[in-house]
Structures are given as C-alpha cells and as structure tokens.
CSV table of C-alpha atoms in Angstrom, one decimal:
chain,number,residue,atom,x,y,z
A,1,MET,CA,-23.7,9.9,-3.4
A,2,LYS,CA,-26.2,11.7,-5.1
A,3,LYS,CA,-29.7,10.1,-4.7
A,4,LYS,CA,-31.9,9.4,-7.5
A,5,LYS,CA,-34.9,11.7,-8.1
A,6,LEU,CA,-38.4,10.0,-7.8
A,7,ILE,CA,-41.3,12.1,-8.7
A,8,ARG,CA,-44.6,10.8,-7.3
A,9,VAL,CA,-47.8,12.2,-8.9
A,10,THR,CA,-51.3,12.3,-7.8
A,11,THR,CA,-54.2,14.2,-9.3
A,12,ALA,CA,-55.1,16.3,-5.9
A,13,ASP,CA,-53.0,16.8,-2.9
A,14,ILE,CA,-55.4,14.9,-0.6
A,15,SER,CA,-54.5,11.6,-2.3
A,16,LEU,CA,-50.7,12.4,-1.4
A,17,ASN,CA,-52.0,13.3,2.2
A,18,SER,CA,-53.8,10.2,2.8
A,19,LEU,CA,-53.3,7.3,0.4
A,20,LEU,CA,-49.3,7.9,0.6
A,21,ARG,CA,-48.9,9.1,4.3
A,22,GLY,CA,-45.6,8.2,5.7
A,23,GLN,CA,-44.6,6.4,2.8
A,24,LEU,CA,-43.2,9.4,1.0
A,25,ASN,CA,-41.0,10.1,4.1
A,26,TYR,CA,-39.7,6.6,4.2
A,27,LEU,CA,-38.7,6.5,0.7
A,28,ASN,CA,-37.1,9.8,0.9
A,29,GLN,CA,-34.4,8.1,3.0
A,30,TYR,CA,-33.4,6.3,-0.2
A,31,TYR,CA,-34.5,8.8,-2.9
A,32,GLU,CA,-34.7,12.4,-3.6
A,33,VAL,CA,-38.5,12.4,-3.5
A,34,VAL,CA,-40.8,15.0,-4.9
A,35,GLY,CA,-44.4,15.3,-4.6
A,36,VAL,CA,-46.6,16.6,-7.6
A,37,ALA,CA,-50.2,17.4,-7.4
A,38,LYS,CA,-52.9,20.0,-7.5
A,39,ASP,CA,-52.7,22.1,-4.1
A,40,THR,CA,-56.4,22.0,-2.7
A,41,GLY,CA,-55.0,23.3,0.7
A,42,VAL,CA,-53.1,20.2,2.2
A,43,LEU,CA,-49.7,20.3,-0.2
A,44,ASP,CA,-47.6,22.3,2.4
A,45,GLU,CA,-48.7,19.9,5.1
A,46,VAL,CA,-47.7,16.9,3.1
A,47,ALA,CA,-44.1,18.7,2.4
A,48,ALA,CA,-43.7,19.5,5.9
A,49,ARG,CA,-44.9,16.0,7.6
A,50,GLU,CA,-43.0,13.9,4.9
A,51,GLY,CA,-39.9,16.3,4.3
A,52,ILE,CA,-39.9,16.3,0.9
A,53,ARG,CA,-40.2,19.2,-1.8
A,54,VAL,CA,-43.7,19.4,-3.4
A,55,VAL,CA,-44.9,21.2,-6.7
A,56,ASP,CA,-48.4,22.5,-7.4
A,57,ALA,CA,-49.7,21.4,-10.7
A,58,PRO,CA,-52.8,22.5,-12.5
A,59,LEU,CA,-54.5,18.8,-12.6
A,60,GLU,CA,-58.1,18.6,-12.6
A,61,ARG,CA,-60.2,15.3,-11.8
A,62,PRO,CA,-63.3,16.0,-14.3
A,63,ILE,CA,-62.3,15.6,-18.0
A,64,SER,CA,-61.7,19.2,-19.6
A,65,ILE,CA,-59.6,19.2,-23.0
A,66,GLY,CA,-58.4,22.6,-22.5
A,67,LYS,CA,-57.2,22.4,-18.9
A,68,ASP,CA,-56.0,18.8,-19.4
A,69,ILE,CA,-53.6,20.1,-22.3
A,70,LYS,CA,-52.3,22.7,-20.2
A,71,ALA,CA,-51.7,20.3,-17.2
A,72,LEU,CA,-50.0,18.1,-19.8
A,73,LEU,CA,-47.8,20.7,-21.0
A,74,PHE,CA,-46.6,21.6,-17.3
A,75,LEU,CA,-45.8,18.3,-16.5
A,76,TRP,CA,-43.6,17.8,-19.6
A,77,ARG,CA,-41.9,20.9,-18.9
A,78,LEU,CA,-41.6,19.8,-15.2
A,79,PHE,CA,-40.0,16.5,-16.1
A,80,ARG,CA,-37.7,17.9,-18.5
A,81,ARG,CA,-36.5,20.3,-16.2
A,82,GLU,CA,-36.3,18.0,-13.0
A,83,LYS,CA,-34.8,15.1,-15.2
A,84,PRO,CA,-36.1,12.3,-12.9
A,85,TRP,CA,-35.0,8.7,-12.8
A,86,CYS,CA,-38.8,7.7,-12.1
A,87,VAL,CA,-42.1,9.1,-12.4
A,88,HIS,CA,-44.7,7.0,-10.6
A,89,ALA,CA,-48.2,7.9,-10.6
A,90,ASN,CA,-51.5,6.9,-9.1
A,91,THR,CA,-55.0,8.1,-9.5
A,92,PRO,CA,-56.5,8.2,-13.1
A,93,LYS,CA,-56.3,11.7,-14.3
A,94,GLY,CA,-53.1,12.4,-12.8
A,95,SER,CA,-51.7,9.1,-13.9
A,96,LEU,CA,-52.4,9.5,-17.7
A,97,LEU,CA,-51.3,13.0,-17.8
A,98,ALA,CA,-48.1,12.0,-15.9
A,99,MET,CA,-47.3,8.7,-18.0
A,100,VAL,CA,-47.8,10.8,-21.3
A,101,ALA,CA,-45.8,13.6,-20.1
A,102,ALA,CA,-43.0,11.2,-18.9
A,103,TRP,CA,-43.0,9.3,-21.9
A,104,ALA,CA,-42.8,12.4,-24.0
A,105,ALA,CA,-40.0,13.5,-21.7
A,106,ARG,CA,-37.9,10.5,-22.0
A,107,VAL,CA,-38.2,9.3,-18.3
A,108,PRO,CA,-36.3,6.1,-18.1
A,109,ASN,CA,-38.8,4.8,-15.5
A,110,ARG,CA,-42.5,5.3,-15.7
A,111,ILE,CA,-44.7,3.4,-13.3
A,112,TYR,CA,-48.7,3.4,-13.1
A,113,LEU,CA,-50.1,2.0,-9.9
A,114,VAL,CA,-53.7,0.9,-10.9
A,115,THR,CA,-55.6,1.6,-7.8
A,116,GLY,CA,-59.2,1.4,-9.3
A,117,LEU,CA,-60.9,1.2,-12.7
A,118,ARG,CA,-63.3,4.1,-13.0
A,119,TYR,CA,-65.0,2.7,-16.3
A,120,GLN,CA,-66.3,-0.5,-14.4
A,121,ALA,CA,-69.0,1.9,-12.7
A,122,THR,CA,-70.2,3.2,-16.3
A,123,THR,CA,-71.8,2.2,-19.7
A,124,GLY,CA,-71.9,3.4,-23.1
A,125,MET,CA,-69.5,6.3,-24.7
A,126,LEU,CA,-68.1,7.4,-21.0
A,127,ARG,CA,-67.2,3.8,-20.4
A,128,THR,CA,-65.5,3.5,-23.9
A,129,ILE,CA,-63.6,7.2,-23.2
A,130,LEU,CA,-62.3,5.8,-19.8
A,131,LYS,CA,-60.9,2.5,-21.1
A,132,THR,CA,-59.3,4.3,-23.8
A,133,MET,CA,-57.6,6.5,-21.1
A,134,GLU,CA,-56.5,3.5,-19.1
A,135,ARG,CA,-55.3,1.9,-22.3
A,136,VAL,CA,-53.1,5.0,-23.1
A,137,THR,CA,-51.9,5.3,-19.4
A,138,CYS,CA,-50.6,1.7,-19.4
A,139,CYS,CA,-49.1,2.2,-23.0
A,140,CYS,CA,-47.2,5.1,-21.8
A,141,ALA,CA,-45.8,3.4,-18.7
A,142,ASN,CA,-43.2,1.0,-18.7
A,143,HIS,CA,-44.3,-0.9,-15.5
A,144,VAL,CA,-47.9,-1.2,-14.5
A,145,ILE,CA,-48.6,-2.3,-11.0
A,146,PRO,CA,-52.1,-3.4,-10.1
A,147,GLU,CA,-53.1,-2.5,-6.5
A,148,GLY,CA,-54.5,-6.2,-6.1
A,149,GLU,CA,-55.1,-9.3,-8.0
A,150,GLY,CA,-58.7,-8.3,-8.6
A,151,VAL,CA,-57.4,-5.3,-10.6
A,152,LYS,CA,-54.8,-7.3,-12.3
A,153,ARG,CA,-57.5,-9.7,-13.4
A,154,ALA,CA,-59.8,-6.8,-14.7
A,155,LEU,CA,-56.8,-5.2,-16.8
A,156,ARG,CA,-56.2,-8.7,-18.5
A,157,GLU,CA,-59.8,-9.7,-19.0
A,158,ASP,CA,-60.6,-6.3,-20.3
A,159,ARG,CA,-57.9,-6.1,-22.7
A,160,ILE,CA,-56.5,-2.9,-21.2
A,161,THR,CA,-52.7,-3.9,-21.5
A,162,GLY,CA,-50.6,-6.7,-22.6
A,163,LYS,CA,-47.5,-5.7,-20.5
A,164,GLN,CA,-46.4,-7.7,-17.4
A,165,LEU,CA,-48.1,-6.8,-14.4
A,166,GLN,CA,-46.7,-7.0,-10.9
A,167,VAL,CA,-48.7,-6.8,-7.8
A,168,VAL,CA,-46.2,-5.3,-5.1
A,169,HIS,CA,-46.3,-7.6,-2.0
A,170,HIS,CA,-49.8,-8.7,-1.2
A,171,GLY,CA,-51.5,-5.5,-2.7
A,172,ASN,CA,-52.7,-2.1,-1.4
A,173,ILE,CA,-51.2,1.0,-2.0
A,174,ASN,CA,-49.9,1.8,1.6
A,175,GLY,CA,-50.3,-0.8,4.0
A,176,LYS,CA,-51.8,-0.3,7.7
A,177,ASP,CA,-50.0,0.7,10.7
A,178,THR,CA,-51.2,-1.8,13.0
A,179,SER,CA,-49.5,-0.3,15.9
A,180,TYR,CA,-51.7,2.7,15.6
A,181,LEU,CA,-54.8,0.7,14.3
A,182,SER,CA,-54.9,-1.6,17.6
A,183,ARG,CA,-57.1,-1.9,20.6
A,184,GLU,CA,-54.3,-1.0,23.0
A,185,ALA,CA,-53.5,2.4,21.3
A,186,THR,CA,-57.1,3.2,21.1
A,187,SER,CA,-57.8,2.5,24.8
A,188,GLU,CA,-55.2,4.8,25.9
A,189,LEU,CA,-56.7,7.7,23.4
A,190,LEU,CA,-59.9,7.2,25.4
A,191,ARG,CA,-58.4,6.7,28.7
A,192,ALA,CA,-57.1,10.4,28.3
A,193,GLU,CA,-60.7,11.1,27.0
A,194,ASN,CA,-62.1,9.7,30.2
A,195,GLU,CA,-60.0,11.5,32.3
A,196,GLU,CA,-61.9,14.8,31.3
A,197,THR,CA,-65.3,13.4,30.8
A,198,ARG,CA,-65.3,10.9,33.8
A,199,LEU,CA,-67.8,8.8,32.2
A,200,MET,CA,-66.5,5.8,33.5
A,201,GLU,CA,-65.4,5.9,37.3
A,202,ASP,CA,-64.1,2.4,37.7
A,203,THR,CA,-61.2,2.5,35.2
A,204,THR,CA,-58.8,-0.3,36.9
A,205,PRO,CA,-57.8,-1.6,34.3
A,206,PHE,CA,-59.4,0.9,31.8
A,207,ASP,CA,-61.5,-0.9,29.3
A,208,GLY,CA,-61.7,1.3,26.1
A,209,ARG,CA,-64.3,-0.9,24.4
A,210,ARG,CA,-66.5,-0.6,27.3
A,211,TYR,CA,-65.8,3.1,27.9
A,212,MET,CA,-67.0,3.6,24.2
A,213,ARG,CA,-70.0,1.5,24.2
A,214,GLU,CA,-71.3,3.2,27.3
A,215,LYS,CA,-70.7,6.6,25.6
A,216,LEU,CA,-72.7,5.5,22.6
A,217,GLY,CA,-75.2,4.0,24.7
A,218,TYR,CA,-74.8,0.3,24.0
A,219,THR,CA,-75.1,-2.5,26.4
A,220,ASP,CA,-73.5,-6.3,26.3
A,221,ASN,CA,-76.7,-7.6,25.0
A,222,ASP,CA,-76.6,-5.3,21.9
A,223,PHE,CA,-74.6,-6.8,18.8
A,224,VAL,CA,-73.0,-3.8,16.9
A,225,PHE,CA,-72.3,-3.8,13.3
A,226,ILE,CA,-70.4,-0.9,11.9
A,227,LEU,CA,-70.7,0.4,8.4
A,228,ILE,CA,-67.9,2.9,7.3
A,229,ALA,CA,-69.3,4.6,3.9
A,230,ARG,CA,-70.7,7.1,2.0
A,231,MET,CA,-74.8,7.2,1.8
A,232,VAL,CA,-74.7,5.9,-2.1
A,233,ARG,CA,-76.4,2.7,-3.7
A,234,ASP,CA,-73.1,1.5,-4.6
A,235,LYS,CA,-72.1,1.2,-1.1
A,236,GLY,CA,-74.8,-1.6,-0.4
A,237,ILE,CA,-77.1,0.5,1.7
A,238,ASN,CA,-80.7,-0.2,0.2
A,239,GLU,CA,-79.6,-4.0,0.9
A,240,LEU,CA,-78.3,-3.2,4.3
A,241,ALA,CA,-81.2,-1.0,5.3
A,242,GLU,CA,-83.5,-4.0,4.1
A,243,VAL,CA,-81.9,-6.8,6.1
A,244,MET,CA,-81.7,-4.4,9.3
A,245,SER,CA,-85.1,-3.8,9.2
A,246,ARG,CA,-85.7,-7.4,8.9
A,247,LEU,CA,-83.2,-8.4,11.7
A,248,VAL,CA,-84.8,-5.8,13.9
A,249,GLY,CA,-88.2,-7.2,13.2
A,250,HIS,CA,-86.9,-10.7,14.2
A,251,SER,CA,-84.8,-9.5,17.1
A,252,ALA,CA,-86.8,-11.9,19.6
A,253,ASP,CA,-85.5,-14.6,17.9
A,254,LEU,CA,-82.0,-13.7,18.2
A,255,SER,CA,-79.7,-14.0,21.2
A,256,ARG,CA,-78.4,-10.3,21.1
A,257,GLN,CA,-80.1,-7.0,19.6
A,258,PRO,CA,-79.0,-6.0,16.2
A,259,LYS,CA,-77.5,-2.3,16.2
A,260,LEU,CA,-76.1,-0.6,13.3
A,261,LEU,CA,-73.4,1.9,13.9
A,262,ILE,CA,-72.7,4.3,10.6
A,263,VAL,CA,-69.7,6.3,10.4
A,264,GLY,CA,-70.0,8.7,7.7
A,265,GLU,CA,-72.5,11.7,6.5
A,266,LYS,CA,-75.9,11.1,7.1
A,267,GLU,CA,-77.1,12.9,4.3
A,268,VAL,CA,-77.6,11.0,1.1
A,269,GLN,CA,-75.3,12.4,-1.9
A,270,SER,CA,-76.7,13.6,-4.8
A,271,GLY,CA,-77.2,10.6,-7.2
A,272,GLY,CA,-77.1,8.3,-4.3
A,273,HIS,CA,-80.0,6.3,-5.6
A,274,ILE,CA,-81.2,5.5,-1.9
A,275,THR,CA,-84.8,4.2,-1.8
A,276,PRO,CA,-87.2,5.9,0.1
A,277,GLU,CA,-87.8,2.9,2.2
A,278,ALA,CA,-84.2,2.5,3.2
A,279,GLN,CA,-84.0,6.2,3.9
A,280,ARG,CA,-86.8,6.2,6.2
A,281,PHE,CA,-85.6,2.9,8.1
A,282,LEU,CA,-82.4,4.3,8.6
A,283,ASN,CA,-83.5,7.6,9.6
A,284,ASP,CA,-86.1,6.6,12.1
A,285,SER,CA,-84.8,3.2,13.6
A,286,ALA,CA,-83.8,3.2,17.2
A,287,ALA,CA,-81.6,0.6,16.2
A,288,VAL,CA,-79.4,2.8,13.7
A,289,PHE,CA,-76.7,5.4,15.1
A,290,TYR,CA,-75.2,7.8,12.8
A,291,ALA,CA,-71.7,9.0,14.2
A,292,GLY,CA,-71.1,11.4,11.3
A,293,LEU,CA,-67.7,11.8,9.5
A,294,GLN,CA,-64.7,10.9,11.7
A,295,LYS,CA,-61.2,11.6,11.4
A,296,ASP,CA,-60.2,8.9,13.6
A,297,VAL,CA,-62.4,5.8,13.4
A,298,ARG,CA,-60.8,3.7,15.8
A,299,PRO,CA,-63.0,4.5,18.8
A,300,TYR,CA,-66.0,3.6,16.8
A,301,LEU,CA,-64.4,0.3,15.5
A,302,ILE,CA,-63.3,-0.7,19.0
A,303,ALA,CA,-67.2,-0.3,20.1
A,304,ALA,CA,-68.2,-2.7,17.2
A,305,ASP,CA,-68.7,-6.4,17.0
A,306,ALA,CA,-68.4,-6.8,13.2
A,307,LEU,CA,-67.7,-4.9,10.1
A,308,VAL,CA,-70.4,-4.9,7.4
A,309,PHE,CA,-69.2,-3.9,4.0
A,310,PRO,CA,-71.7,-4.8,1.3
A,311,SER,CA,-70.2,-2.5,-1.6
A,312,TYR,CA,-70.8,-3.2,-5.2
A,313,ARG,CA,-67.3,-2.2,-6.3
A,314,GLU,CA,-64.0,-1.2,-5.1
A,315,GLY,CA,-60.4,-1.1,-6.0
A,316,PHE,CA,-58.5,-2.2,-2.9
A,317,PRO,CA,-60.5,-0.6,0.4
A,318,ASN,CA,-58.8,0.2,3.3
A,319,VAL,CA,-62.1,-0.2,5.6
A,320,PRO,CA,-61.7,-4.0,5.8
A,321,MET,CA,-58.1,-3.7,6.6
A,322,GLU,CA,-58.6,-1.3,9.5
A,323,ALA,CA,-61.5,-3.3,11.0
A,324,GLY,CA,-59.4,-6.3,10.9
A,325,ALA,CA,-56.4,-4.7,12.5
A,326,MET,CA,-58.7,-3.8,15.1
A,327,GLU,CA,-59.8,-7.3,15.6
A,328,LEU,CA,-63.4,-7.1,14.0
A,329,PRO,CA,-64.5,-10.0,11.7
A,330,CYS,CA,-66.0,-8.8,8.5
A,331,ILE,CA,-69.0,-9.3,5.9
A,332,VAL,CA,-68.0,-8.4,2.5
A,333,THR,CA,-69.2,-8.6,-1.2
A,334,ASN,CA,-67.1,-11.0,-3.6
A,335,ILE,CA,-65.4,-7.8,-5.3
A,336,ASN,CA,-61.9,-6.7,-5.9
A,337,GLY,CA,-59.7,-6.2,-2.8
A,338,SER,CA,-62.7,-7.3,-0.6
A,339,ASN,CA,-62.4,-11.0,-1.7
A,340,GLU,CA,-58.4,-10.5,-1.1
A,341,ILE,CA,-58.5,-9.3,2.4
A,342,ILE,CA,-61.1,-11.4,3.6
A,343,ILE,CA,-60.5,-15.3,3.5
A,344,ASP,CA,-64.0,-16.9,3.7
A,345,GLY,CA,-64.6,-18.6,6.8
A,346,GLU,CA,-61.2,-17.4,8.4
A,347,ASN,CA,-61.6,-13.6,9.2
A,348,GLY,CA,-65.1,-13.2,7.9
A,349,VAL,CA,-67.7,-14.1,5.4
A,350,ILE,CA,-67.8,-13.3,1.5
A,351,ILE,CA,-71.3,-12.7,0.1
A,352,PRO,CA,-72.5,-12.2,-3.6
A,353,ALA,CA,-72.0,-8.7,-5.1
A,354,PRO,CA,-75.0,-7.8,-7.5
A,355,VAL,CA,-72.7,-7.0,-10.4
A,356,ASP,CA,-71.7,-9.0,-13.3
A,357,CYS,CA,-68.3,-9.8,-14.6
A,358,ASP,CA,-68.1,-6.4,-16.4
A,359,GLY,CA,-69.1,-4.5,-13.1
A,360,HIS,CA,-72.7,-4.0,-14.3
A,361,LEU,CA,-75.4,-4.0,-12.0
A,362,ILE,CA,-77.6,-7.1,-12.1
A,363,GLN,CA,-80.4,-5.5,-10.4
A,364,PHE,CA,-81.3,-2.9,-7.9
A,365,ALA,CA,-82.6,-3.5,-4.1
A,366,SER,CA,-86.4,-3.9,-4.1
A,367,ASP,CA,-86.8,-4.0,-8.0
A,368,ASP,CA,-87.0,-7.7,-8.4
A,369,PRO,CA,-88.4,-9.4,-4.9
A,370,GLN,CA,-87.4,-13.1,-4.7
A,371,GLY,CA,-90.0,-15.9,-3.7
A,372,ASP,CA,-88.5,-15.6,-0.2
A,373,GLY,CA,-89.2,-11.9,0.3
A,374,PHE,CA,-85.7,-10.6,-0.1
A,375,SER,CA,-84.9,-8.0,-3.0
A,376,SER,CA,-82.0,-10.0,-4.4
A,377,PRO,CA,-79.6,-12.8,-3.3
A,378,MET,CA,-77.3,-10.6,-2.0
A,379,ALA,CA,-79.9,-9.1,0.5
A,380,LYS,CA,-80.6,-12.8,1.5
A,381,ALA,CA,-76.9,-13.6,2.0
A,382,LEU,CA,-76.3,-10.5,3.9
A,383,TYR,CA,-79.3,-11.3,6.2
A,384,HIS,CA,-78.0,-14.9,7.0
A,385,SER,CA,-74.4,-13.9,7.5
A,386,MET,CA,-75.5,-11.4,9.9
A,387,CYS,CA,-78.0,-13.8,11.6
A,388,ASP,CA,-75.2,-16.3,11.9
A,389,PHE,CA,-72.5,-13.5,13.3
A,390,ILE,CA,-75.0,-13.0,16.3
A,391,LYS,CA,-76.1,-16.3,16.9
A,392,LYS,CA,-73.0,-18.4,16.3
A,393,THR,CA,-70.8,-16.9,19.1
A,394,ASP,CA,-67.9,-19.1,18.8
A,395,ASN,CA,-67.4,-18.9,15.1
A,396,THR,CA,-67.7,-15.0,15.3
A,397,ASN,CA,-64.9,-15.0,17.9
A,398,ARG,CA,-62.8,-17.3,16.0
A,399,MET,CA,-62.9,-15.3,13.2
A,400,ALA,CA,-62.3,-12.2,15.2
A,401,ALA,CA,-59.3,-13.8,17.0
A,402,ASN,CA,-57.9,-14.4,13.2
A,403,SER,CA,-58.6,-10.6,12.1
A,404,ARG,CA,-55.6,-8.9,13.2
A,405,ARG,CA,-52.8,-11.5,12.5
A,406,LEU,CA,-54.1,-12.0,8.8
A,407,ILE,CA,-53.8,-8.4,8.5
A,408,GLN,CA,-50.3,-8.1,10.2
A,409,GLU,CA,-49.1,-10.9,7.9
A,410,ARG,CA,-50.1,-9.5,4.8
A,411,TYR,CA,-50.6,-5.8,4.8
A,412,GLU,CA,-48.2,-4.5,7.7
A,413,GLN,CA,-47.5,-0.9,6.4
A,414,ARG,CA,-43.4,-1.2,6.9
A,415,ASP,CA,-43.6,-4.5,4.9
A,416,VAL,CA,-45.5,-2.8,2.0
A,417,TRP,CA,-43.1,0.2,2.1
A,418,GLU,CA,-40.1,-2.2,2.1
A,419,ALA,CA,-41.6,-4.4,-0.9
A,420,LEU,CA,-42.0,-1.2,-2.9
A,421,ARG,CA,-38.6,-0.2,-2.3
A,422,GLN,CA,-37.2,-3.4,-3.5
A,423,MET,CA,-39.2,-3.1,-6.5
A,424,TYR,CA,-37.5,0.4,-7.3
A,425,ALA,CA,-34.0,-1.1,-6.8
A,426,GLU,CA,-34.9,-3.6,-9.4
A,427,LEU,CA,-35.6,-1.3,-12.1
C-alpha cells in the first residue's frame, strides 16, 4: 500500500536538524516524509540521518516582500507537483508561507505547529505586523497545534484564532530521549574520556559527576548553579548577575559556596542590553565559569547541582527538560513552557517574571531598586530561591529525585512521537 505523503516545513534546515531530530525518521516508517527548508549547510545531513527526501526552498527568516513572494510561489508550485496528503509546518516565516501556499494548492490537511509567538517580544507597528502574520497563518491552516498550554492560552487571549486548539501529548515539539539524557550514559562518555586524560586514577566504580567536577575545579563544598543561555537581557542575565554577586558577598552565611557555570558564548550579543555592572561581575568573579558553546551539554549538567533559568519569555524551552532528565531541580520564571515543565515545589521552583500579561517588560534590572535593595521582585525571589537550594539540602534533594521521573512521564521522546502519529491517523 502506497504511503501518504507528509511534507514537513521549517524556515531553515537547522530547525529540521535540531528540533525534529529522529522524529522524521520515525514518521517515515508510516508516511512518505519530505523535508522542506532553506539549505544552510546541513540539509543533506538531515536527509541521510533521517532517511527522507529533502527540498531546498528559498525561505528567509527576516521580512522581505520580494523574497517572500518568490518563496511563496516556490512552495505553491512544489505542493501542486507533490500533491501531499498533509503539509505540517513550524517556525514563523516557514509556517506562514507554507500554510498560504498549501491552502492555495488545496492540500487537504494543513497543520501549523505554534512553537512561539514572536510578537510577544515587540511593540508598535512591528507587533501589529507579526500578530497579523500569525492570524493569516492560523486562518490558512485547518489544524492549529500550540506547543504548550501557555501558547494555547496566548492564542486565545490575543484573539489570534478562534479555531480548535490541540496540544499534542503534554506539549513540546519533539520530547526528550531520556536514555541519552541520563547520568549513566554521560558517565560512560566521561569514562572513555578519562581513559585518555587519566584525570582520575581511582575509577572503580567510575563516577562521572566527580570526574567532571574535578575537571572544572569544583569541590564538594561548592553548590553549582548551571545556566545554559545566550548573553542577552531577556534570559534574565542582569538579575542573575545581581543575585550571584549578593550570594557571593554573603557566602559566609551559606553551608556551601555558590558557583555559576555558564554554558554559552561569553560575548554579549548585539542589542543584548546587559548592564555594565552585570558584565563586570560575570567577567571578573572567581565564582563564575564560562564553558563556552557546547554541542553536548550533558557533562556540564552532570557537574551541576541545579539549573537556574530566569528567562523573560520562551515558547517551550528545552533546557529545563534536559536538566530535569539529568536529575537537576530547576529555578524557572513563570512563563510559557517553563511553568508547565516545572511543578512548583515538586521538581523545582517557579519565580515571577518581569513581564505583564502581554509579554511587555515591567522593569529592567537595576532600573527601580526596591526598598530592600533588590532591583525587582524577580531578583528578590531568585535570590531567596537560590539561597534555599543551598541551605535546605533535604528539600533540594527531594526535588532532584523527582525531576527525572516527571520528565519521563510527560516528555519521553517516543511517547511524543507516538502521540503525533496518532494525531495524524485521526485526520
């Protein structure tokens, strides 16, 4: 029996490569899967790994009327030629053009997976334009899938669409492979590394966490918070630097010494809006270590005691899921995705985010010092949460023990894939 043709569209191939890794190969067992994206250098790699056919499309992320019309015509001709049973798109620009083209080509099933709402981080005319783009995309789709309950709520509250909204499984686009994201698998990786470096001589039994902490210079007396993020204000960098500076200043009152392990580029990104005070502390403090960009974050997660993720806005973030799978309790802000992954008091703590219901900033770090010396309620909550993680060992260990189980129960990768396949089967 001939398989139905399923076309998956993202703006660039890096999204096919990272966001849908493994999923395309799984779905290709049941459908003829075709990947469509702009080739930035990894499209052939996606084709080989996933075992699917791919098409290089002239899609661009920035708004460009001339290029966007060209891309729209390209997709329309492609869909007319391929005659797919379903076009399923995610990422904003690729989804807009794919849904309009699929509607014009009379593709019977048009799925828009909403992974984030770009307009939430904007104001003025740009916000109006981006909201209009979302409305058009949803209008041309006949199935709209929010990545999580927070995105679903925003689509309703902002009146983006009146269509039925269906979150697949418990949310998230691809789930997590917890056999890969495990302390056991990471220890095996580090065991092989140790056989070359001989950093640890006493290796029976081998302890990957101890190996990595020794490699990074941490002792048992250090409590290591890990941050995996870009150096921009919206990741909560200013507040985190403020809080870490205060923790270091009061370290004599703490049972363990606070340390911050940053996985990501050290350089502040253009337009990052990091304060000079924050930059100075993060660059100069002995309590802060930059690991740089890493393809594999597992060795750094295994070395840490907790994740701190004070982001202002996300769609459905991967980092707290990865940390949870690696048995780390998390401190997150009360934003889309994060407040679904973390159950307050069970596998982490949820603190306020400095944004209003429309996603607008209420205040910047250090703009409006409170009477207690903190720059914002978020900074104060972050400080007390980090203190509690260090001081209340039993509670921190309890949340850590819950973390992996909760990720496995709700976001195991195979379960997400199977739920998606079931959704296709019901179309």
